[in-house]
mmCIF file of C-alpha atoms in Angstrom:
data_model
loop_
_atom_site.group_PDB
_atom_site.id
_atom_site.type_symbol
_atom_site.label_atom_id
_atom_site.label_comp_id
_atom_site.label_asym_id
_atom_site.label_seq_id
_atom_site.Cartn_x
_atom_site.Cartn_y
_atom_site.Cartn_z
ATOM 1 C CA MET T 415 -18.125 -24.133 -1.039
ATOM 2 C CA PHE T 416 -20.600 -21.656 -2.512
ATOM 3 C CA LEU T 417 -22.991 -22.348 0.405
ATOM 4 C CA LYS T 418 -20.673 -20.355 2.668
ATOM 5 C CA ILE T 419 -21.803 -17.056 1.173
ATOM 6 C CA PRO T 420 -25.527 -17.203 1.998
ATOM 7 C CA PHE T 421 -24.735 -18.772 5.385
ATOM 8 C CA PHE T 422 -22.477 -15.844 6.147
ATOM 9 C CA GLY T 423 -25.139 -13.347 5.164
ATOM 10 C CA LEU T 424 -27.628 -14.950 7.552
ATOM 11 C CA ILE T 425 -25.466 -14.743 10.645
ATOM 12 C CA ALA T 426 -23.581 -11.471 10.232
ATOM 13 C CA LYS T 427 -24.912 -7.989 9.609
ATOM 14 C CA ARG T 428 -21.605 -6.775 8.213
ATOM 15 C CA SER T 429 -18.975 -8.714 6.303
ATOM 16 C CA PRO T 430 -15.414 -8.410 7.651
ATOM 17 C CA MET T 431 -14.396 -7.730 4.048
ATOM 18 C CA ASP T 432 -16.190 -4.393 4.223
ATOM 19 C CA GLY T 433 -13.709 -3.412 6.934
ATOM 20 C CA LEU T 434 -10.911 -3.923 4.421
ATOM 21 C CA VAL T 435 -12.295 -1.042 2.368
ATOM 22 C CA GLU T 436 -12.301 1.191 5.424
ATOM 23 C CA HIS T 437 -8.684 0.199 6.101
ATOM 24 C CA TYR T 438 -7.765 0.720 2.440
ATOM 25 C CA ASP T 439 -9.081 4.295 2.571
ATOM 26 C CA LYS T 440 -6.314 5.089 5.069
ATOM 27 C CA ILE T 441 -3.732 4.056 2.470
ATOM 28 C CA SER T 442 -5.048 6.733 0.130
ATOM 29 C CA GLU T 443 -4.709 9.324 2.874
ATOM 30 C CA CYS T 444 -1.128 8.205 3.634
ATOM 31 C CA VAL T 445 -0.032 8.319 -0.004
ATOM 32 C CA ALA T 446 -1.544 11.772 -0.451
ATOM 33 C CA THR T 447 0.425 12.928 2.590
ATOM 34 C CA ILE T 448 3.718 11.502 1.293
ATOM 35 C CA ASP T 449 3.052 13.053 -2.101
ATOM 36 C CA GLU T 450 2.644 16.442 -0.476
ATOM 37 C CA SER T 451 5.714 15.901 1.712
ATOM 38 C CA LEU T 452 7.999 14.940 -1.157
ATOM 39 C CA GLU T 453 6.957 17.916 -3.239
ATOM 40 C CA CYS T 454 7.736 20.154 -0.265
ATOM 41 C CA TYR T 455 11.050 18.374 0.402
ATOM 42 C CA VAL T 456 12.317 18.307 -3.178
ATOM 43 C CA SER T 457 11.416 21.908 -3.818
ATOM 44 C CA GLY T 458 13.412 23.346 -0.932
ATOM 45 C CA GLY T 459 14.694 20.908 1.671
ATOM 46 C CA VAL T 460 12.839 20.361 4.935
ATOM 47 C CA CYS T 461 10.186 23.042 4.825
ATOM 48 C CA ARG T 462 8.244 24.289 7.786
ATOM 49 C CA GLU T 463 5.218 22.043 7.254
ATOM 50 C CA PHE T 464 7.209 18.808 7.061
ATOM 51 C CA GLU T 465 6.998 17.934 10.757
ATOM 52 C CA GLU T 466 3.255 18.532 10.717
ATOM 53 C CA LEU T 467 2.897 16.198 7.749
ATOM 54 C CA THR T 468 4.882 13.514 9.591
ATOM 55 C CA LYS T 469 2.524 13.776 12.557
ATOM 56 C CA THR T 470 -0.422 13.524 10.182
ATOM 57 C CA ILE T 471 0.792 10.259 8.684
ATOM 58 C CA ASP T 472 1.445 8.832 12.169
ATOM 59 C CA THR T 473 -2.153 9.661 13.113
ATOM 60 C CA ILE T 474 -3.504 8.041 9.955
ATOM 61 C CA GLU T 475 -1.408 4.908 10.529
ATOM 62 C CA ASN T 476 -2.583 4.622 14.153
ATOM 63 C CA HIS T 477 -6.184 4.911 13.018
ATOM 64 C CA ALA T 478 -5.589 2.226 10.396
ATOM 65 C CA ASP T 479 -4.104 -0.090 13.066
ATOM 66 C CA LYS T 480 -7.287 0.280 15.117
ATOM 67 C CA ILE T 481 -9.384 -0.642 12.080
ATOM 68 C CA LYS T 482 -7.168 -3.694 11.436
ATOM 69 C CA ARG T 483 -7.431 -4.878 15.042
ATOM 70 C CA ASN T 484 -11.193 -4.388 14.975
ATOM 71 C CA ILE T 485 -11.443 -6.496 11.805
ATOM 72 C CA ARG T 486 -9.308 -9.303 13.225
ATOM 73 C CA ASN T 487 -10.998 -9.292 16.636
ATOM 74 C CA HIS T 488 -14.488 -9.645 15.190
ATOM 75 C CA LEU T 489 -13.996 -12.397 12.629
ATOM 76 C CA PRO T 490 -16.763 -15.012 12.487
ATOM 77 C CA ARG T 491 -15.962 -18.683 13.031
ATOM 78 C CA GLY T 492 -14.039 -20.351 10.191
ATOM 79 C CA LEU T 493 -17.061 -22.242 8.860
ATOM 80 C CA PHE T 494 -18.895 -18.999 8.150
ATOM 81 C CA MET T 495 -16.097 -17.054 6.495
ATOM 82 C CA ALA T 496 -16.891 -16.219 2.872
ATOM 83 C CA VAL T 497 -13.208 -16.742 2.036
ATOM 84 C CA ASP T 498 -10.377 -18.767 3.536
ATOM 85 C CA LYS T 499 -9.497 -17.177 6.865
ATOM 86 C CA SER T 500 -5.710 -17.486 6.442
ATOM 87 C CA THR T 501 -5.936 -15.771 3.037
ATOM 88 C CA PHE T 502 -8.069 -13.045 4.558
ATOM 89 C CA LEU T 503 -5.593 -12.486 7.404
ATOM 90 C CA ASN T 504 -2.671 -12.444 4.960
ATOM 91 C CA TYR T 505 -4.455 -9.766 2.967
ATOM 92 C CA THR T 506 -4.923 -7.582 6.035
ATOM 93 C CA LYS T 507 -1.206 -8.004 6.814
ATOM 94 C CA PHE T 508 -0.069 -7.030 3.319
ATOM 95 C CA GLN T 509 -2.453 -4.085 3.140
ATOM 96 C CA ASP T 510 -1.190 -2.878 6.512
ATOM 97 C CA ASN T 511 2.399 -3.322 5.298
ATOM 98 C CA ILE T 512 1.690 -0.667 2.646
ATOM 99 C CA LEU T 513 0.913 1.791 5.409
ATOM 100 C CA ASP T 514 3.955 0.765 7.436
ATOM 101 C CA ALA T 515 6.217 1.259 4.408
ATOM 102 C CA ALA T 516 4.650 4.678 3.787
ATOM 103 C CA GLN T 517 5.369 5.655 7.371
ATOM 104 C CA ASP T 518 8.961 4.384 7.077
ATOM 105 C CA ALA T 519 9.417 6.319 3.825
ATOM 106 C CA LEU T 520 8.508 9.555 5.511
ATOM 107 C CA HIS T 521 10.737 8.661 8.461
ATOM 108 C CA TRP T 522 13.761 8.274 6.188
ATOM 109 C CA LEU T 523 12.917 11.442 4.314
ATOM 110 C CA GLY T 524 12.684 13.483 7.507
ATOM 111 C CA MET T 525 15.713 12.006 9.316
ATOM 112 C CA ARG T 526 17.929 14.876 8.210
ATOM 113 C CA PRO T 527 17.833 17.491 5.442
ATOM 114 C CA VAL T 528 19.093 16.267 2.077
ATOM 115 C CA ALA T 529 19.450 18.511 -0.947
ATOM 116 C CA ILE T 530 18.073 16.369 -3.775
ATOM 117 C CA PRO T 531 20.099 17.140 -6.951
ATOM 118 C CA ASN T 532 18.025 18.480 -9.834
ATOM 119 C CA GLU T 533 18.900 15.483 -12.000
ATOM 120 C CA PHE T 534 17.027 13.127 -9.608
ATOM 121 C CA GLN T 535 14.065 15.272 -8.584
ATOM 122 C CA LYS T 536 11.821 14.452 -11.544
ATOM 123 C CA GLU T 537 12.544 10.709 -11.345
ATOM 124 C CA LEU T 538 11.764 10.661 -7.629
ATOM 125 C CA ILE T 539 8.448 12.383 -8.191
ATOM 126 C CA ASN T 540 7.643 10.039 -11.107
ATOM 127 C CA LEU T 541 8.424 7.047 -8.876
ATOM 128 C CA LEU T 542 6.100 8.347 -6.211
ATOM 129 C CA ASP T 543 3.413 8.869 -8.867
ATOM 130 C CA SER T 544 3.739 5.195 -9.837
ATOM 131 C CA VAL T 545 3.412 4.118 -6.205
ATOM 132 C CA ARG T 546 0.346 6.320 -5.814
ATOM 133 C CA HIS T 547 -1.104 4.832 -9.008
ATOM 134 C CA ALA T 548 -0.527 1.269 -7.751
ATOM 135 C CA THR T 549 -2.327 2.025 -4.484
ATOM 136 C CA GLU T 550 -5.175 3.675 -6.393
ATOM 137 C CA LEU T 551 -5.521 0.573 -8.598
ATOM 138 C CA LEU T 552 -5.695 -1.638 -5.508
ATOM 139 C CA GLY T 553 -8.992 -0.010 -4.493
ATOM 140 C CA PRO T 554 -11.015 -1.214 -7.531
ATOM 141 C CA ALA T 555 -9.334 -4.645 -7.271
ATOM 142 C CA LEU T 556 -10.446 -4.973 -3.641
ATOM 143 C CA LYS T 557 -13.996 -3.726 -4.236
ATOM 144 C CA SER T 558 -14.448 -5.887 -7.323
ATOM 145 C CA THR T 559 -13.281 -8.950 -5.352
ATOM 146 C CA ILE T 560 -15.717 -8.203 -2.540
ATOM 147 C CA GLY T 561 -18.497 -7.908 -5.115
ATOM 148 C CA LEU T 562 -17.656 -11.366 -6.460
ATOM 149 C CA VAL T 563 -17.297 -12.962 -3.028
ATOM 150 C CA HIS T 564 -20.614 -11.519 -1.859
ATOM 151 C CA GLY T 565 -22.355 -12.609 -5.050
ATOM 152 C CA GLU T 566 -23.111 -9.012 -6.036
ATOM 153 C CA SER T 567 -21.080 -9.274 -9.260
ATOM 154 C CA LEU T 568 -20.238 -11.983 -11.798
ATOM 155 C CA ASP T 569 -17.456 -10.067 -13.543
ATOM 156 C CA ARG T 570 -14.527 -12.412 -12.901
ATOM 157 C CA SER T 571 -12.733 -11.272 -16.043
ATOM 158 C CA GLY T 572 -12.964 -7.598 -15.084
ATOM 159 C CA THR T 573 -11.783 -8.395 -11.564
ATOM 160 C CA LYS T 574 -8.755 -10.289 -12.849
ATOM 161 C CA ASP T 575 -7.980 -7.354 -15.122
ATOM 162 C CA CYS T 576 -7.843 -5.142 -12.012
ATOM 163 C CA TYR T 577 -5.207 -7.503 -10.577
ATOM 164 C CA ARG T 578 -3.146 -7.362 -13.777
ATOM 165 C CA LYS T 579 -3.094 -3.549 -13.700
ATOM 166 C CA VAL T 580 -1.671 -3.561 -10.168
ATOM 167 C CA ARG T 581 0.987 -6.128 -11.116
ATOM 168 C CA HIS T 582 1.932 -4.095 -14.185
ATOM 169 C CA GLU T 583 2.362 -0.935 -12.104
ATOM 170 C CA ARG T 584 4.366 -2.862 -9.524
ATOM 171 C CA GLU T 585 6.781 -3.927 -12.271
ATOM 172 C CA THR T 586 7.071 -0.293 -13.394
ATOM 173 C CA ILE T 587 7.926 0.703 -9.816
ATOM 174 C CA ARG T 588 10.528 -2.051 -9.486
ATOM 175 C CA LYS T 589 12.348 -1.094 -12.675
ATOM 176 C CA ALA T 590 12.219 2.648 -11.959
ATOM 177 C CA ALA T 591 13.440 2.191 -8.371
ATOM 178 C CA ASN T 592 16.360 -0.032 -9.417
ATOM 179 C CA LYS T 593 17.400 2.392 -12.150
ATOM 180 C CA LEU T 594 17.186 5.431 -9.885
ATOM 181 C CA GLN T 595 19.045 3.750 -7.033
ATOM 182 C CA GLY T 596 21.854 2.801 -9.407
ATOM 183 C CA ARG T 597 22.194 6.362 -10.658
ATOM 184 C CA ILE T 598 22.139 7.821 -7.148
ATOM 185 C CA TYR T 599 24.657 5.289 -5.850
ATOM 186 C CA ASN T 600 27.058 6.225 -8.635
ATOM 187 C CA SER T 601 26.564 9.964 -8.214
ATOM 188 C CA ASP T 602 28.780 12.494 -6.437
ATOM 189 C CA MET T 603 26.329 12.920 -3.579
ATOM 190 C CA ASP T 604 27.587 12.595 -0.017
ATOM 191 C CA PHE T 605 27.401 8.950 1.068
ATOM 192 C CA LYS T 606 25.092 9.765 4.000
ATOM 193 C CA ASP T 607 22.718 11.427 1.535
ATOM 194 C CA ILE T 608 22.926 8.442 -0.808
ATOM 195 C CA TYR T 609 22.173 6.049 2.053
ATOM 196 C CA GLN T 610 19.168 8.072 3.170
ATOM 197 C CA VAL T 611 17.599 8.549 -0.270
ATOM 198 C CA ILE T 612 18.162 4.912 -1.276
ATOM 199 C CA HIS T 613 16.331 3.750 1.864
ATOM 200 C CA PHE T 614 13.490 6.124 1.042
ATOM 201 C CA ILE T 615 13.274 4.552 -2.413
ATOM 202 C CA ASP T 616 13.368 1.080 -0.835
ATOM 203 C CA CYS T 617 10.282 1.992 1.195
ATOM 204 C CA LEU T 618 8.466 3.145 -1.935
ATOM 205 C CA GLY T 619 9.420 -0.154 -3.571
ATOM 206 C CA ASP T 620 8.031 -2.032 -0.555
ATOM 207 C CA MET T 621 4.727 -0.213 -0.981
ATOM 208 C CA GLY T 622 4.516 -1.410 -4.588
ATOM 209 C CA HIS T 623 5.583 -4.941 -3.605
ATOM 210 C CA ASN T 624 2.868 -5.172 -0.961
ATOM 211 C CA CYS T 625 0.259 -3.910 -3.453
ATOM 212 C CA GLU T 626 1.187 -6.925 -5.570
ATOM 213 C CA ASN T 627 1.002 -9.227 -2.529
ATOM 214 C CA CYS T 628 -2.491 -7.874 -1.868
ATOM 215 C CA VAL T 629 -3.789 -8.719 -5.350
ATOM 216 C CA ASP T 630 -2.199 -12.179 -5.098
ATOM 217 C CA CYS T 631 -4.322 -12.743 -1.972
ATOM 218 C CA LEU T 632 -7.400 -11.342 -3.693
ATOM 219 C CA ARG T 633 -6.792 -13.723 -6.591
ATOM 220 C CA ASN T 634 -6.689 -16.629 -4.138
ATOM 221 C CA MET T 635 -9.993 -15.494 -2.642
ATOM 222 C CA ILE T 636 -11.807 -15.975 -5.956
ATOM 223 C CA ALA T 637 -9.879 -19.085 -7.052
ATOM 224 C CA ARG T 638 -12.149 -21.996 -7.988
#
């Protein structure tokens, strides 16, 4: 099994796993855009820049799709993959799902103006911070895994610790989202507003869930 790594290095100038980092960088851009959008939204409804921010995230997502297709269309034959091909493809799917959920989150937020009550504003922003943190933690987990797979690092323990941090943050997101959704559902907000905000929170939860799916795939890549 370990012979696959040097074989791969002999026949390919660039590992397909390096493309995952390029794709991951688009997640960071998307989350930064949502962060900016929510701050704008919560502070005063649909502000003037909101539509521009929505277009920005659509552009980022389209660029990420091109990167994903390029990765998948240029995979080497199965024998020369450094990791199991199905695991690799599952990872690309889950990482792309993070971007799709981010795009859906912004879609729900921008569907119609909703006045977020003061009592929920801080919790919404804290939830988004946790989602941003989970996506930020995914970056070191991915790069550390690539280092192990390519034989550039021997730090299996440190890599597994990166996975645990993502899972821990995912659990924080899950609990915070459930608590906030319960409070909003039982509030005096208009039902259309409740429906819209709860779906926005669902999308944030999906982002955290797919971060966890990503590290599960990464863990499989280094399994002995």
